[in-house]
Amino acid sequence: MKQSKDPFEAAFEAAFEESPPESPIETEPDPDADTEIPISNSLNSQPIHTNEEEEDNHVKNTTSINTAITTTKNNNNNKDDEEDEEEDNMDVELAKFPTAGDPHKMAKMQAILSQFTEEQMSRYESFRRAGFQKANMKRLLASITGSQKISIPITIAVSGIAKVFVGEVVEAARTIMKERKESGPIRPCHLREAHRRLKLEGKIFKRTTSRLFR
Amino acid sequence: MSNSAAGTSSKTRAASSQPSEPSSKRRRGVFHRELQHMMYGFGDDPNPLPESVALMDDIVVEYITELVHKAQDIGSQRGKLSVEDFLYLIRKDAPKLNRCTELLSMNEELKQARKLFEHDDENLRKTFEDDADG
């Protein structure tokens, strides 16, 4: 598997000067987290697709999100939020961040995460936990293909692909908002423009009807 | 267009599985709740606009539909949809490809771990029974 340059690492290097000056966050690992997570003690990883079992209360431990992070979230949040600096009782719910058995990346992730503000941490938590429900995805895929049996790996793969896609669209929409110097929640016009730009870049599939003899 | 057909059919299915609301236009879409959290995680407001979520829902459903149709075109020779078709389709897109392979390998690891877990369970049970007898 070729190692693409980790966008999060790139953002980390770039944003290191921009990160909030004093934000030593006590990373208190949630004491319940370890006991509630099945099996993962023997593993270093736990896939996101089990989140429907643990979504509500539990901690989600997942392996590397490096390649999945398409947004330079740190940059966005540094400019957007109002620098609230009470990190005394920051309840960091994500206890372990094993990154595919790569201690170097793990150390970097720990370093980054220890410096998150509260808003960044909550956004990061949403980012990790959010995912498409397997049941919904299965139903959708079955209705598209017309066949009833959708295997589980396909569901997992499509959920992952769709999530990365959402990230790309939202990130492009944020970029557009910065260009237009607007702020606040993302509006549908931004999403449409983002969609159009992604189409131009070729990230969205075009219908491959043969246009040879039109 | 097959797009809108698939979209509306999934929407009506979603609507029928939920209790009908008194308000007239209750097409919440397929992925409403998850999309709100996801958009927040990726950089949107903590409370994204409902129109944005609905539009994003449509965009995602259209994307998935296109993806699956293309995969069917490719995999039709084999007769069944398989994961490799999807992996082939996103081969040019590095973040998606890496994410997909990572998720699938984690799935494999979990499966192995579950097997081991049950295997250990069996062994434990056997040793206890032996102790009880002896």
Short mmCIF file of C-alpha atoms in Angstrom, two decimals:
data_model
loop_
_atom_site.label_atom_id
_atom_site.label_comp_id
_atom_site.label_asym_id
_atom_site.label_seq_id
_atom_site.Cartn_x
_atom_site.Cartn_y
_atom_site.Cartn_z
CA MET A 1 0.00 0.00 0.00
CA LYS A 2 1.67 3.18 -1.05
CA GLN A 3 1.94 5.75 1.65
CA SER A 4 0.54 8.99 0.36
CA LYS A 5 1.76 12.05 2.12
CA ASP A 6 -0.40 12.24 5.19
CA PRO A 7 -2.53 15.38 4.89
CA PHE A 8 -2.92 15.51 8.60
CA GLU A 9 0.82 15.43 9.09
CA ALA A 10 1.20 18.14 6.52
CA ALA A 11 -1.41 20.19 8.31
CA PHE A 12 0.30 19.52 11.59
CA GLU A 13 3.62 20.76 10.34
CA ALA A 14 2.03 23.79 8.78
CA ALA A 15 -0.25 24.55 11.68
CA PHE A 16 2.30 24.04 14.39
CA GLU A 17 2.92 27.75 14.67
CA GLU A 18 -0.76 28.49 14.52
CA SER A 19 -1.89 26.13 17.23
CA PRO A 20 -3.21 27.85 20.33
CA PRO A 21 -0.34 29.08 22.48
CA GLU A 22 -1.27 27.51 25.77
CA SER A 23 -3.46 24.52 25.58
CA PRO A 24 -2.10 21.76 27.74
CA ILE A 25 -5.03 19.47 27.87
CA GLU A 26 -5.03 16.81 30.48
CA THR A 27 -5.71 13.70 28.57
CA GLU A 28 -7.62 11.78 31.12
CA PRO A 29 -8.57 8.58 29.45
CA ASP A 30 -12.09 7.65 30.21
CA PRO A 31 -11.81 4.86 32.78
CA ASP A 32 -14.88 3.13 31.45
CA ALA A 33 -13.60 3.13 27.97
CA ASP A 34 -11.26 0.23 28.23
CA THR A 35 -13.66 -2.14 29.85
CA GLU A 36 -16.46 -1.39 27.51
CA ILE A 37 -14.65 -2.12 24.37
CA PRO A 38 -14.92 -5.74 23.39
CA ILE A 39 -11.98 -7.66 22.04
CA SER A 40 -9.94 -4.60 21.33
CA ASN A 41 -7.60 -5.39 24.19
CA SER A 42 -6.08 -8.06 22.09
CA LEU A 43 -6.02 -5.79 19.12
CA ASN A 44 -4.70 -2.39 18.56
CA SER A 45 -7.53 -1.47 16.34
CA GLN A 46 -11.22 -1.32 16.16
CA PRO A 47 -13.05 -0.50 13.00
CA ILE A 48 -15.49 2.29 12.73
CA HIS A 49 -18.20 0.07 11.42
CA THR A 50 -18.90 -1.29 14.87
CA ASN A 51 -19.95 2.11 15.97
CA GLU A 52 -23.63 1.37 15.84
CA GLU A 53 -23.14 -0.92 18.78
CA GLU A 54 -21.16 1.57 20.75
CA GLU A 55 -22.27 4.82 19.38
CA ASP A 56 -24.07 6.31 22.27
CA ASN A 57 -21.85 6.06 25.29
CA HIS A 58 -18.71 4.30 24.41
CA VAL A 59 -15.36 5.37 23.26
CA LYS A 60 -14.41 4.62 19.77
CA ASN A 61 -10.91 3.45 19.28
CA THR A 62 -9.93 3.30 15.69
CA THR A 63 -6.72 2.89 13.89
CA SER A 64 -5.06 5.42 11.76
CA ILE A 65 -7.27 8.09 10.38
CA ASN A 66 -4.30 9.66 8.72
CA THR A 67 -5.16 8.87 5.19
CA ALA A 68 -8.82 9.52 5.76
CA ILE A 69 -8.46 13.05 6.96
CA THR A 70 -8.94 15.17 3.94
CA THR A 71 -9.60 18.39 5.80
CA THR A 72 -6.97 20.50 7.38
CA LYS A 73 -9.34 20.78 10.24
CA ASN A 74 -6.84 22.36 12.54
CA ASN A 75 -6.36 25.27 10.20
CA ASN A 76 -10.06 25.82 9.80
CA ASN A 77 -10.76 25.72 13.50
CA ASN A 78 -7.88 27.93 14.42
CA LYS A 79 -9.28 30.67 12.29
CA ASP A 80 -12.89 30.05 13.08
CA ASP A 81 -13.32 29.48 16.77
CA GLU A 82 -12.99 32.07 19.41
CA GLU A 83 -9.96 30.62 21.16
CA ASP A 84 -11.67 29.46 24.30
CA GLU A 85 -8.98 28.30 26.58
CA GLU A 86 -10.53 26.50 29.50
CA GLU A 87 -9.06 23.08 29.12
CA ASP A 88 -8.88 22.18 32.76
CA ASN A 89 -11.47 19.49 32.81
CA MET A 90 -11.23 18.41 29.23
CA ASP A 91 -12.69 15.01 29.17
CA VAL A 92 -10.85 13.42 26.34
CA GLU A 93 -12.93 10.46 25.44
CA LEU A 94 -10.68 8.97 22.83
CA ALA A 95 -8.22 7.12 24.97
CA LYS A 96 -6.06 5.16 22.61
CA PHE A 97 -5.05 6.23 19.15
CA PRO A 98 -3.11 3.36 17.74
CA THR A 99 -2.16 4.30 14.25
CA ALA A 100 -1.72 1.05 12.43
CA GLY A 101 1.13 0.02 14.69
CA ASP A 102 3.25 2.96 13.72
CA PRO A 103 4.74 4.38 16.92
CA HIS A 104 6.10 7.43 15.18
CA LYS A 105 2.69 8.45 13.89
CA MET A 106 1.17 7.54 17.20
CA ALA A 107 3.46 9.93 19.00
CA LYS A 108 2.61 12.65 16.53
CA MET A 109 -1.09 12.06 16.96
CA GLN A 110 -0.76 12.22 20.71
CA ALA A 111 1.16 15.44 20.43
CA ILE A 112 -1.49 16.97 18.20
CA LEU A 113 -4.42 15.77 20.24
CA SER A 114 -2.99 16.96 23.50
CA GLN A 115 -3.09 20.48 22.16
CA PHE A 116 -6.65 20.55 20.94
CA THR A 117 -9.04 23.09 22.28
CA GLU A 118 -12.41 21.95 23.49
CA GLU A 119 -14.16 22.83 20.27
CA GLN A 120 -11.52 21.11 18.23
CA MET A 121 -11.79 18.04 20.37
CA SER A 122 -15.53 17.88 20.05
CA ARG A 123 -15.29 18.34 16.31
CA TYR A 124 -12.64 15.65 16.10
CA GLU A 125 -14.82 13.34 18.12
CA SER A 126 -17.71 13.94 15.75
CA PHE A 127 -15.41 13.28 12.86
CA ARG A 128 -14.28 9.95 14.23
CA ARG A 129 -17.64 8.75 15.40
CA ALA A 130 -19.82 9.82 12.54
CA GLY A 131 -20.55 7.18 10.02
CA PHE A 132 -23.29 5.82 7.87
CA GLN A 133 -25.45 3.21 9.43
CA LYS A 134 -24.88 -0.19 8.00
CA ALA A 135 -28.57 -0.97 7.80
CA ASN A 136 -29.37 2.18 5.85
CA MET A 137 -26.47 1.64 3.54
CA LYS A 138 -27.43 -1.95 2.94
CA ARG A 139 -30.95 -0.94 2.10
CA LEU A 140 -29.77 1.75 -0.25
CA LEU A 141 -27.33 -0.54 -2.01
CA ALA A 142 -29.91 -3.25 -2.37
CA SER A 143 -32.34 -0.81 -3.92
CA ILE A 144 -29.72 0.42 -6.36
CA THR A 145 -28.45 -2.92 -7.47
CA GLY A 146 -31.83 -4.51 -7.43
CA SER A 147 -30.46 -7.60 -5.76
CA GLN A 148 -31.13 -8.43 -2.17
CA LYS A 149 -27.79 -9.71 -1.02
CA ILE A 150 -25.19 -7.12 -0.30
CA SER A 151 -22.15 -8.54 1.39
CA ILE A 152 -20.80 -6.87 4.48
CA PRO A 153 -17.40 -5.87 3.06
CA ILE A 154 -19.16 -4.00 0.29
CA THR A 155 -21.23 -2.11 2.85
CA ILE A 156 -18.12 -1.25 4.80
CA ALA A 157 -16.23 -0.16 1.72
CA VAL A 158 -19.01 2.02 0.38
CA SER A 159 -19.60 3.62 3.78
CA GLY A 160 -15.94 4.51 4.00
CA ILE A 161 -15.84 5.87 0.49
CA ALA A 162 -18.97 7.93 1.06
CA LYS A 163 -17.62 9.39 4.26
CA VAL A 164 -14.41 10.50 2.60
CA PHE A 165 -16.51 11.95 -0.19
CA VAL A 166 -18.59 13.98 2.26
CA GLY A 167 -15.37 15.28 3.70
CA GLU A 168 -14.14 16.38 0.33
CA VAL A 169 -17.36 18.21 -0.48
CA VAL A 170 -17.56 19.93 2.90
CA GLU A 171 -13.93 20.95 2.70
CA ALA A 172 -14.37 22.34 -0.80
CA ALA A 173 -17.47 24.23 0.38
CA ARG A 174 -15.47 25.74 3.24
CA THR A 175 -12.79 26.80 0.80
CA ILE A 176 -15.40 28.47 -1.35
CA MET A 177 -16.79 30.28 1.65
CA LYS A 178 -13.33 31.58 2.45
CA GLU A 179 -12.97 32.81 -1.10
CA ARG A 180 -16.28 34.59 -0.93
CA LYS A 181 -15.45 35.81 2.55
CA GLU A 182 -18.61 34.45 4.08
CA SER A 183 -19.00 32.87 7.46
CA GLY A 184 -21.47 30.80 9.35
CA PRO A 185 -23.07 27.51 8.43
CA ILE A 186 -22.57 26.08 5.00
CA ARG A 187 -25.34 26.95 2.62
CA PRO A 188 -26.65 24.89 -0.28
CA CYS A 189 -25.15 27.27 -2.81
CA HIS A 190 -21.71 26.49 -1.43
CA LEU A 191 -22.38 22.79 -1.67
CA ARG A 192 -23.51 23.13 -5.25
CA GLU A 193 -20.45 25.08 -6.20
CA ALA A 194 -18.25 22.57 -4.41
CA HIS A 195 -19.94 19.75 -6.24
CA ARG A 196 -19.41 21.50 -9.53
CA ARG A 197 -15.71 22.03 -8.80
CA LEU A 198 -15.19 18.43 -7.79
CA LYS A 199 -16.83 17.38 -11.00
CA LEU A 200 -14.42 19.51 -12.97
CA GLU A 201 -11.54 17.95 -11.12
CA GLY A 202 -12.84 14.55 -12.02
CA LYS A 203 -13.42 13.28 -8.53
CA ILE A 204 -17.05 12.62 -9.25
CA PHE A 205 -17.96 10.00 -11.72
CA LYS A 206 -19.33 11.14 -14.97
CA ARG A 207 -21.73 9.09 -16.94
CA THR A 208 -19.70 7.15 -19.41
CA THR A 209 -22.13 7.00 -22.24
CA SER A 210 -20.23 6.83 -25.44
CA ARG A 211 -20.18 10.30 -26.85
CA LEU A 212 -18.55 9.30 -30.06
CA PHE A 213 -21.49 9.56 -32.36
CA ARG A 214 -23.81 12.07 -30.83
CA MET B 1 -33.47 9.17 -14.75
CA SER B 2 -32.42 6.16 -12.78
CA ASN B 3 -30.73 8.46 -10.28
CA SER B 4 -33.90 10.08 -9.07
CA ALA B 5 -35.74 6.80 -9.19
CA ALA B 6 -33.26 5.17 -6.89
CA GLY B 7 -33.18 8.28 -4.75
CA THR B 8 -36.92 8.57 -4.33
CA SER B 9 -37.41 4.86 -3.86
CA SER B 10 -34.92 4.85 -1.03
CA LYS B 11 -36.53 7.94 0.41
CA THR B 12 -39.98 6.43 0.36
CA ARG B 13 -38.61 3.29 1.93
CA ALA B 14 -37.02 5.32 4.68
CA ALA B 15 -40.23 7.26 5.15
CA SER B 16 -42.37 4.17 5.35
CA SER B 17 -40.20 2.68 8.04
CA GLN B 18 -40.63 5.79 10.18
CA PRO B 19 -43.89 6.90 11.78
CA SER B 20 -45.68 9.36 9.52
CA GLU B 21 -45.40 12.93 10.67
CA PRO B 22 -48.21 15.45 10.66
CA SER B 23 -46.14 17.99 8.72
CA SER B 24 -46.60 17.69 5.01
CA LYS B 25 -43.16 17.44 3.45
CA ARG B 26 -41.36 15.00 5.70
CA ARG B 27 -38.70 13.68 3.35
CA ARG B 28 -35.87 13.49 5.82
CA GLY B 29 -33.73 11.62 3.44
CA VAL B 30 -31.70 8.53 3.92
CA PHE B 31 -28.83 9.74 6.05
CA HIS B 32 -30.14 12.74 7.87
CA ARG B 33 -28.92 12.20 11.40
CA GLU B 34 -25.54 10.79 10.54
CA LEU B 35 -24.89 13.50 8.01
CA GLN B 36 -25.39 16.23 10.58
CA HIS B 37 -22.66 14.82 12.79
CA MET B 38 -20.47 14.09 9.84
CA MET B 39 -20.70 17.58 8.41
CA TYR B 40 -19.87 19.04 11.79
CA GLY B 41 -16.88 16.76 12.05
CA PHE B 42 -15.62 17.84 8.66
CA GLY B 43 -15.82 21.55 9.34
CA ASP B 44 -19.40 22.72 9.18
CA ASP B 45 -21.35 24.47 11.90
CA PRO B 46 -22.35 22.43 14.95
CA ASN B 47 -25.90 22.78 13.64
CA PRO B 48 -25.81 22.58 9.89
CA LEU B 49 -28.68 24.03 7.93
CA PRO B 50 -31.38 21.47 7.15
CA GLU B 51 -31.31 22.46 3.49
CA SER B 52 -27.59 21.82 3.40
CA VAL B 53 -28.03 18.43 5.00
CA ALA B 54 -30.79 17.54 2.58
CA LEU B 55 -28.71 18.63 -0.38
CA MET B 56 -25.69 16.75 0.90
CA ASP B 57 -27.88 13.71 1.31
CA ASP B 58 -28.90 13.95 -2.33
CA ILE B 59 -25.31 14.46 -3.43
CA VAL B 60 -24.14 11.43 -1.49
CA VAL B 61 -26.94 9.22 -2.71
CA GLU B 62 -26.25 10.26 -6.28
CA TYR B 63 -22.56 9.57 -5.81
CA ILE B 64 -23.18 6.13 -4.36
CA THR B 65 -25.63 5.37 -7.13
CA GLU B 66 -23.14 6.30 -9.82
CA LEU B 67 -20.46 4.33 -8.03
CA VAL B 68 -22.59 1.22 -7.83
CA HIS B 69 -23.74 1.47 -11.42
CA LYS B 70 -20.17 1.72 -12.60
CA ALA B 71 -19.16 -1.18 -10.41
CA GLN B 72 -21.98 -3.22 -11.86
CA ASP B 73 -20.79 -2.39 -15.35
CA ILE B 74 -17.33 -3.57 -14.49
CA GLY B 75 -18.30 -6.56 -12.42
CA SER B 76 -21.13 -7.66 -14.62
CA GLN B 77 -18.79 -10.09 -16.29
CA ARG B 78 -18.46 -11.89 -13.02
CA GLY B 79 -22.14 -11.71 -12.35
CA LYS B 80 -21.85 -10.46 -8.81
CA LEU B 81 -20.77 -7.26 -7.21
CA SER B 82 -17.53 -7.62 -5.36
CA VAL B 83 -15.36 -5.36 -3.31
CA GLU B 84 -12.60 -5.42 -5.88
CA ASP B 85 -14.84 -3.59 -8.33
CA PHE B 86 -15.12 -0.70 -5.93
CA LEU B 87 -11.44 -0.74 -5.18
CA TYR B 88 -10.71 -0.61 -8.87
CA LEU B 89 -13.04 2.33 -9.35
CA ILE B 90 -11.39 4.48 -6.72
CA ARG B 91 -7.85 3.47 -7.59
CA LYS B 92 -6.98 6.97 -8.73
CA ASP B 93 -8.27 8.58 -5.57
CA ALA B 94 -5.61 8.09 -2.94
CA PRO B 95 -7.48 9.09 0.24
CA LYS B 96 -10.47 6.96 -0.61
CA LEU B 97 -8.40 4.01 -1.65
CA ASN B 98 -6.27 4.05 1.46
CA ARG B 99 -9.25 4.50 3.69
CA CYS B 100 -11.05 1.62 2.04
CA THR B 101 -8.13 -0.78 2.31
CA GLU B 102 -7.62 0.22 5.90
CA LEU B 103 -11.25 -0.42 6.81
CA LEU B 104 -11.26 -3.76 5.06
CA SER B 105 -8.08 -4.91 6.76
CA MET B 106 -9.47 -3.86 10.12
CA ASN B 107 -12.57 -5.85 9.36
CA GLU B 108 -10.39 -8.87 8.71
CA GLU B 109 -8.51 -8.36 11.94
CA LEU B 110 -11.75 -8.15 13.86
CA LYS B 111 -12.97 -11.34 12.28
CA GLN B 112 -9.77 -13.11 13.26
CA ALA B 113 -9.98 -11.77 16.76
CA ARG B 114 -13.56 -12.91 17.09
CA LYS B 115 -12.61 -16.36 15.96
CA LEU B 116 -9.79 -16.48 18.45
CA PHE B 117 -12.13 -15.22 21.13
CA GLU B 118 -14.58 -18.02 20.57
CA HIS B 119 -11.76 -20.50 20.30
CA ASP B 120 -10.38 -19.35 23.64
CA ASP B 121 -13.85 -19.51 25.06
CA GLU B 122 -14.10 -23.13 24.05
CA ASN B 123 -10.74 -23.94 25.56
CA LEU B 124 -11.60 -22.22 28.82
CA ARG B 125 -14.82 -24.07 29.04
CA LYS B 126 -13.09 -27.36 28.42
CA THR B 127 -10.46 -26.74 31.07
CA PHE B 128 -13.14 -25.83 33.59
CA GLU B 129 -15.07 -28.94 32.84
CA ASP B 130 -11.95 -31.02 33.22
CA ASP B 131 -11.21 -29.39 36.56
CA ALA B 132 -14.75 -29.97 37.69
CA ASP B 133 -14.55 -33.61 36.81
CA GLY B 134 -11.11 -34.17 38.25
#
